[in-house]
CSV table of C-alpha atoms in Angstrom, one decimal:
chain,number,residue,atom,x,y,z
A,237,UNK,CA,0.0,0.0,0.0
A,238,UNK,CA,1.9,3.0,-1.3
A,239,UNK,CA,0.4,6.0,0.5
A,240,UNK,CA,2.8,8.5,-1.2
A,241,UNK,CA,3.5,8.1,-4.9
A,242,UNK,CA,5.9,9.9,-7.2
A,243,UNK,CA,4.8,8.6,-10.6
A,244,UNK,CA,7.7,10.0,-12.6
A,245,UNK,CA,10.9,8.1,-11.8
A,246,UNK,CA,12.9,10.6,-13.8
A,247,UNK,CA,12.7,14.1,-15.3
A,248,UNK,CA,15.0,16.0,-17.6
A,249,UNK,CA,14.9,19.8,-17.7
A,250,UNK,CA,17.0,22.4,-19.5
A,251,UNK,CA,19.1,24.7,-17.3
A,252,UNK,CA,17.2,28.0,-16.6
A,253,UNK,CA,13.8,26.5,-17.1
A,254,UNK,CA,11.2,25.4,-14.5
A,255,UNK,CA,11.4,22.0,-13.0
A,256,UNK,CA,8.1,20.6,-11.7
A,257,UNK,CA,8.1,17.5,-9.5
A,258,UNK,CA,4.8,15.9,-8.6
A,259,UNK,CA,3.6,13.8,-5.7
A,260,UNK,CA,0.2,12.2,-4.9
A,261,UNK,CA,-0.9,10.8,-1.6
A,262,UNK,CA,-3.9,8.8,-0.4
A,263,UNK,CA,-4.1,9.4,3.4
A,264,UNK,CA,-6.0,12.5,4.3
A,265,UNK,CA,-4.6,12.3,7.9
A,266,UNK,CA,-1.2,13.5,6.7
A,267,UNK,CA,-0.5,16.8,8.5
A,268,UNK,CA,2.8,17.9,7.0
A,269,UNK,CA,4.5,17.4,3.7
A,270,UNK,CA,8.2,17.7,3.0
A,271,UNK,CA,10.6,17.5,0.0
A,272,UNK,CA,14.1,16.1,0.4
A,273,UNK,CA,16.9,16.1,-2.1
A,274,UNK,CA,19.4,13.2,-2.2
A,275,UNK,CA,22.8,13.0,-3.9
A,276,UNK,CA,24.5,9.6,-4.3
A,277,UNK,CA,26.3,8.3,-1.2
A,278,UNK,CA,24.7,11.0,1.0
A,279,UNK,CA,21.6,11.0,3.1
A,280,UNK,CA,18.5,13.0,2.1
A,281,UNK,CA,18.7,16.7,2.7
A,282,UNK,CA,15.6,18.7,3.7
A,283,UNK,CA,14.5,21.2,1.1
A,284,UNK,CA,11.2,22.7,2.0
A,285,UNK,CA,8.0,21.7,3.8
A,286,UNK,CA,4.3,22.7,3.9
A,287,UNK,CA,1.7,22.3,6.6
A,288,UNK,CA,-1.6,20.7,5.5
A,289,UNK,CA,-3.4,24.0,6.4
A,290,UNK,CA,-1.5,25.9,3.7
A,291,UNK,CA,-1.6,25.7,0.0
A,292,UNK,CA,1.8,27.3,-0.9
A,293,UNK,CA,5.2,27.8,0.6
A,294,UNK,CA,8.1,29.5,-1.0
A,295,UNK,CA,11.8,29.5,-0.2
A,296,UNK,CA,14.1,31.1,-2.8
A,297,UNK,CA,14.0,29.2,-6.0
A,298,UNK,CA,11.8,26.5,-4.4
A,299,UNK,CA,8.0,26.6,-4.1
A,300,UNK,CA,5.8,23.8,-2.9
A,301,UNK,CA,2.1,23.8,-3.8
A,302,UNK,CA,-0.5,21.7,-1.9
A,303,UNK,CA,-3.9,20.8,-3.4
A,304,UNK,CA,-5.7,18.9,-0.6
A,305,UNK,CA,-8.8,18.2,-2.5
A,306,UNK,CA,-6.8,16.4,-5.2
A,307,UNK,CA,-4.3,15.0,-2.6
A,308,UNK,CA,-1.5,16.3,-4.7
A,309,UNK,CA,1.6,18.4,-4.1
A,310,UNK,CA,4.2,19.7,-6.4
A,311,UNK,CA,7.7,21.2,-6.1
A,312,UNK,CA,8.7,24.0,-8.5
A,313,UNK,CA,12.3,24.9,-9.0
A,314,UNK,CA,12.8,28.2,-10.9
A,315,UNK,CA,15.3,28.6,-12.5
A,316,UNK,CA,16.8,25.1,-12.6
A,317,UNK,CA,20.5,24.9,-12.1
A,318,UNK,CA,22.9,22.0,-12.8
A,319,UNK,CA,23.5,21.6,-9.1
A,320,UNK,CA,19.8,20.7,-8.7
A,321,UNK,CA,20.5,17.4,-10.4
A,322,UNK,CA,19.7,14.8,-7.7
A,323,UNK,CA,16.9,12.4,-6.6
A,324,UNK,CA,14.0,14.2,-5.0
A,325,UNK,CA,11.8,12.6,-2.4
A,326,UNK,CA,8.4,13.7,-1.4
A,327,UNK,CA,7.4,12.8,2.2
A,328,UNK,CA,4.3,13.0,4.2
A,329,UNK,CA,4.2,13.3,8.0
A,330,UNK,CA,1.7,11.3,10.1
A,331,UNK,CA,1.6,12.4,13.7
A,332,UNK,CA,0.6,9.5,15.9
A,333,UNK,CA,0.3,10.2,19.6
A,334,UNK,CA,2.9,13.0,19.4
A,335,UNK,CA,5.3,10.9,17.4
A,336,UNK,CA,6.1,11.5,13.8
A,337,UNK,CA,6.3,9.0,11.0
A,338,UNK,CA,7.5,10.0,7.6
A,339,UNK,CA,6.1,8.2,4.6
A,340,UNK,CA,8.2,8.7,1.5
A,341,UNK,CA,7.5,8.4,-2.2
A,342,UNK,CA,9.9,6.4,-4.3
A,343,UNK,CA,11.8,9.4,-5.6
A,344,UNK,CA,12.2,11.3,-8.9
A,345,UNK,CA,15.6,11.6,-10.5
A,346,UNK,CA,16.0,15.2,-11.8
A,347,UNK,CA,18.6,15.9,-14.4
A,348,UNK,CA,19.4,19.5,-15.4
A,349,UNK,CA,20.9,19.7,-18.8
A,350,UNK,CA,23.2,22.7,-19.6
B,197,UNK,CA,27.8,21.7,14.5
B,198,UNK,CA,28.5,18.1,13.5
B,199,UNK,CA,25.8,16.3,11.5
B,200,UNK,CA,24.3,12.9,12.0
B,201,UNK,CA,26.9,10.2,11.8
B,202,UNK,CA,26.4,6.5,11.1
B,203,UNK,CA,28.8,3.6,11.5
B,204,UNK,CA,29.9,1.6,9.8
B,205,UNK,CA,29.3,3.1,6.3
B,206,UNK,CA,29.6,-0.3,4.5
B,207,UNK,CA,28.9,-3.8,5.8
B,208,UNK,CA,28.9,-7.2,4.2
B,209,UNK,CA,27.3,-10.1,6.0
B,210,UNK,CA,26.0,-13.6,5.1
B,211,UNK,CA,22.5,-15.0,5.4
B,212,UNK,CA,21.6,-16.0,9.0
B,213,UNK,CA,24.0,-13.6,10.6
B,214,UNK,CA,23.0,-10.6,12.7
B,215,UNK,CA,24.1,-7.0,12.4
B,216,UNK,CA,24.2,-3.9,14.6
B,217,UNK,CA,24.2,-0.4,13.1
B,218,UNK,CA,25.0,2.7,15.0
B,219,UNK,CA,23.7,6.3,14.7
B,220,UNK,CA,24.9,9.4,16.6
B,221,UNK,CA,22.4,12.3,16.3
B,222,UNK,CA,23.1,15.9,16.1
B,223,UNK,CA,24.0,17.3,19.5
B,224,UNK,CA,20.9,18.3,21.3
B,225,UNK,CA,18.6,16.2,19.2
B,226,UNK,CA,16.5,13.7,21.1
B,227,UNK,CA,14.6,12.0,18.4
B,228,UNK,CA,16.1,9.3,16.2
B,229,UNK,CA,14.3,7.6,13.3
B,230,UNK,CA,15.5,4.8,11.1
B,231,UNK,CA,14.7,4.1,7.5
B,232,UNK,CA,15.4,1.4,5.0
B,233,UNK,CA,16.0,2.4,1.4
B,234,UNK,CA,15.9,-0.2,-1.4
B,235,UNK,CA,15.6,0.4,-5.2
B,236,UNK,CA,12.2,-1.2,-5.4
B,237,UNK,CA,10.5,0.2,-2.2
B,238,UNK,CA,12.1,3.6,-1.8
B,239,UNK,CA,12.5,4.9,1.8
B,240,UNK,CA,10.5,3.0,4.4
B,241,UNK,CA,10.1,3.9,8.0
B,242,UNK,CA,11.5,1.4,10.5
B,243,UNK,CA,11.1,3.0,13.9
B,244,UNK,CA,11.5,6.2,15.9
B,245,UNK,CA,13.0,6.6,19.3
B,246,UNK,CA,12.6,9.6,21.6
B,247,UNK,CA,14.1,9.8,25.1
B,248,UNK,CA,15.1,6.1,25.0
B,249,UNK,CA,11.5,5.0,24.2
B,250,UNK,CA,10.3,3.6,20.9
B,251,UNK,CA,7.5,6.0,19.8
B,252,UNK,CA,6.5,4.6,16.5
B,253,UNK,CA,7.2,1.5,14.4
B,254,UNK,CA,6.9,0.7,10.7
B,255,UNK,CA,5.7,-2.6,9.1
B,256,UNK,CA,8.9,-4.6,9.5
B,257,UNK,CA,9.3,-8.1,11.1
B,258,UNK,CA,10.5,-8.6,14.6
B,259,UNK,CA,14.0,-9.4,13.3
B,260,UNK,CA,14.4,-5.6,13.1
B,261,UNK,CA,14.9,-4.0,16.5
B,262,UNK,CA,16.5,-0.9,17.9
B,263,UNK,CA,17.3,1.0,21.0
B,264,UNK,CA,18.3,4.5,22.2
B,265,UNK,CA,20.7,5.3,24.9
B,266,UNK,CA,20.6,8.1,27.4
B,267,UNK,CA,22.9,10.3,25.2
B,268,UNK,CA,20.4,9.9,22.4
B,269,UNK,CA,22.7,7.6,20.4
B,270,UNK,CA,20.8,4.8,18.7
B,271,UNK,CA,21.5,1.4,17.4
B,272,UNK,CA,19.4,-0.9,15.2
B,273,UNK,CA,19.8,-4.6,15.1
B,274,UNK,CA,18.8,-7.1,12.4
B,275,UNK,CA,18.9,-10.7,13.3
B,276,UNK,CA,18.8,-13.8,11.0
B,277,UNK,CA,19.7,-11.7,8.0
B,278,UNK,CA,18.0,-12.5,4.7
B,279,UNK,CA,19.1,-11.5,1.2
B,280,UNK,CA,16.2,-9.0,1.0
B,281,UNK,CA,17.7,-7.1,3.9
B,282,UNK,CA,20.4,-5.7,1.6
B,283,UNK,CA,19.7,-2.0,1.6
B,284,UNK,CA,20.9,1.4,2.6
B,285,UNK,CA,19.9,2.1,6.2
B,286,UNK,CA,19.4,5.7,7.0
B,287,UNK,CA,19.2,7.3,10.4
B,288,UNK,CA,17.6,10.8,10.9
B,289,UNK,CA,17.6,13.0,14.0
B,290,UNK,CA,15.3,15.8,15.1
B,291,UNK,CA,15.1,18.1,18.1
B,292,UNK,CA,11.9,16.6,19.2
B,293,UNK,CA,9.3,14.1,18.2
B,294,UNK,CA,6.0,15.1,16.4
B,295,UNK,CA,4.9,16.5,13.1
B,296,UNK,CA,6.8,19.4,11.7
B,297,UNK,CA,10.1,18.6,13.4
B,298,UNK,CA,12.7,18.7,10.6
B,299,UNK,CA,14.6,15.5,10.3
B,300,UNK,CA,18.3,15.6,9.5
B,301,UNK,CA,19.7,12.5,7.8
B,302,UNK,CA,23.0,10.8,8.1
B,303,UNK,CA,24.9,9.3,5.1
B,304,UNK,CA,23.6,5.8,5.7
B,305,UNK,CA,25.0,2.4,6.2
B,306,UNK,CA,25.1,0.2,3.1
B,307,UNK,CA,24.4,-3.4,4.1
B,308,UNK,CA,25.0,-6.2,1.7
B,309,UNK,CA,23.8,-9.7,2.6
B,310,UNK,CA,25.3,-12.5,0.6
């Protein structure tokens, strides 16, 4: 039962253009959503998050949009840079009795072409 | 501030053996979570520890266990190893437990079971 899905295993974008990474979820109890970036041989690095009570959060070149009715979130990177090439994971947080459990998607490999 | 450290970085074991992985969280962080990353399943939550207590557990068999010490360092143990246990095991720490607490990941331990 994959509660968080990233349907595109890979995405290729030209440098300077917009990269849009998508994520769908099924559990309406998720209360927080996060995006992580992962380079080979390193652990995931937190990028940006959004609370379930908001529909947009922006941090520099990164913007996350949340559409609760569609159970869909997306990460926009503008403009895309070569250093953005990495695997991006969408994660949803489920708070259970004060504890936190992150449910991850399977990742999207983003390649920025010069 | 030092990041999350995991030891060892690489490990090769044979079926039936047991293994112990170690995680040292960021100084001051009291919550430690463990994840398993495999190519087919992505990142899957194993368990979370906070103040030496297991707060949350994922859907893994009892062969997977963990503990947390009073200095917040954590260990996870896998007994009777199976080929399917080959994976990257990631540890993440956060200041506290609960939704919205940003998790910082270590580089992972790559376990290969032969």
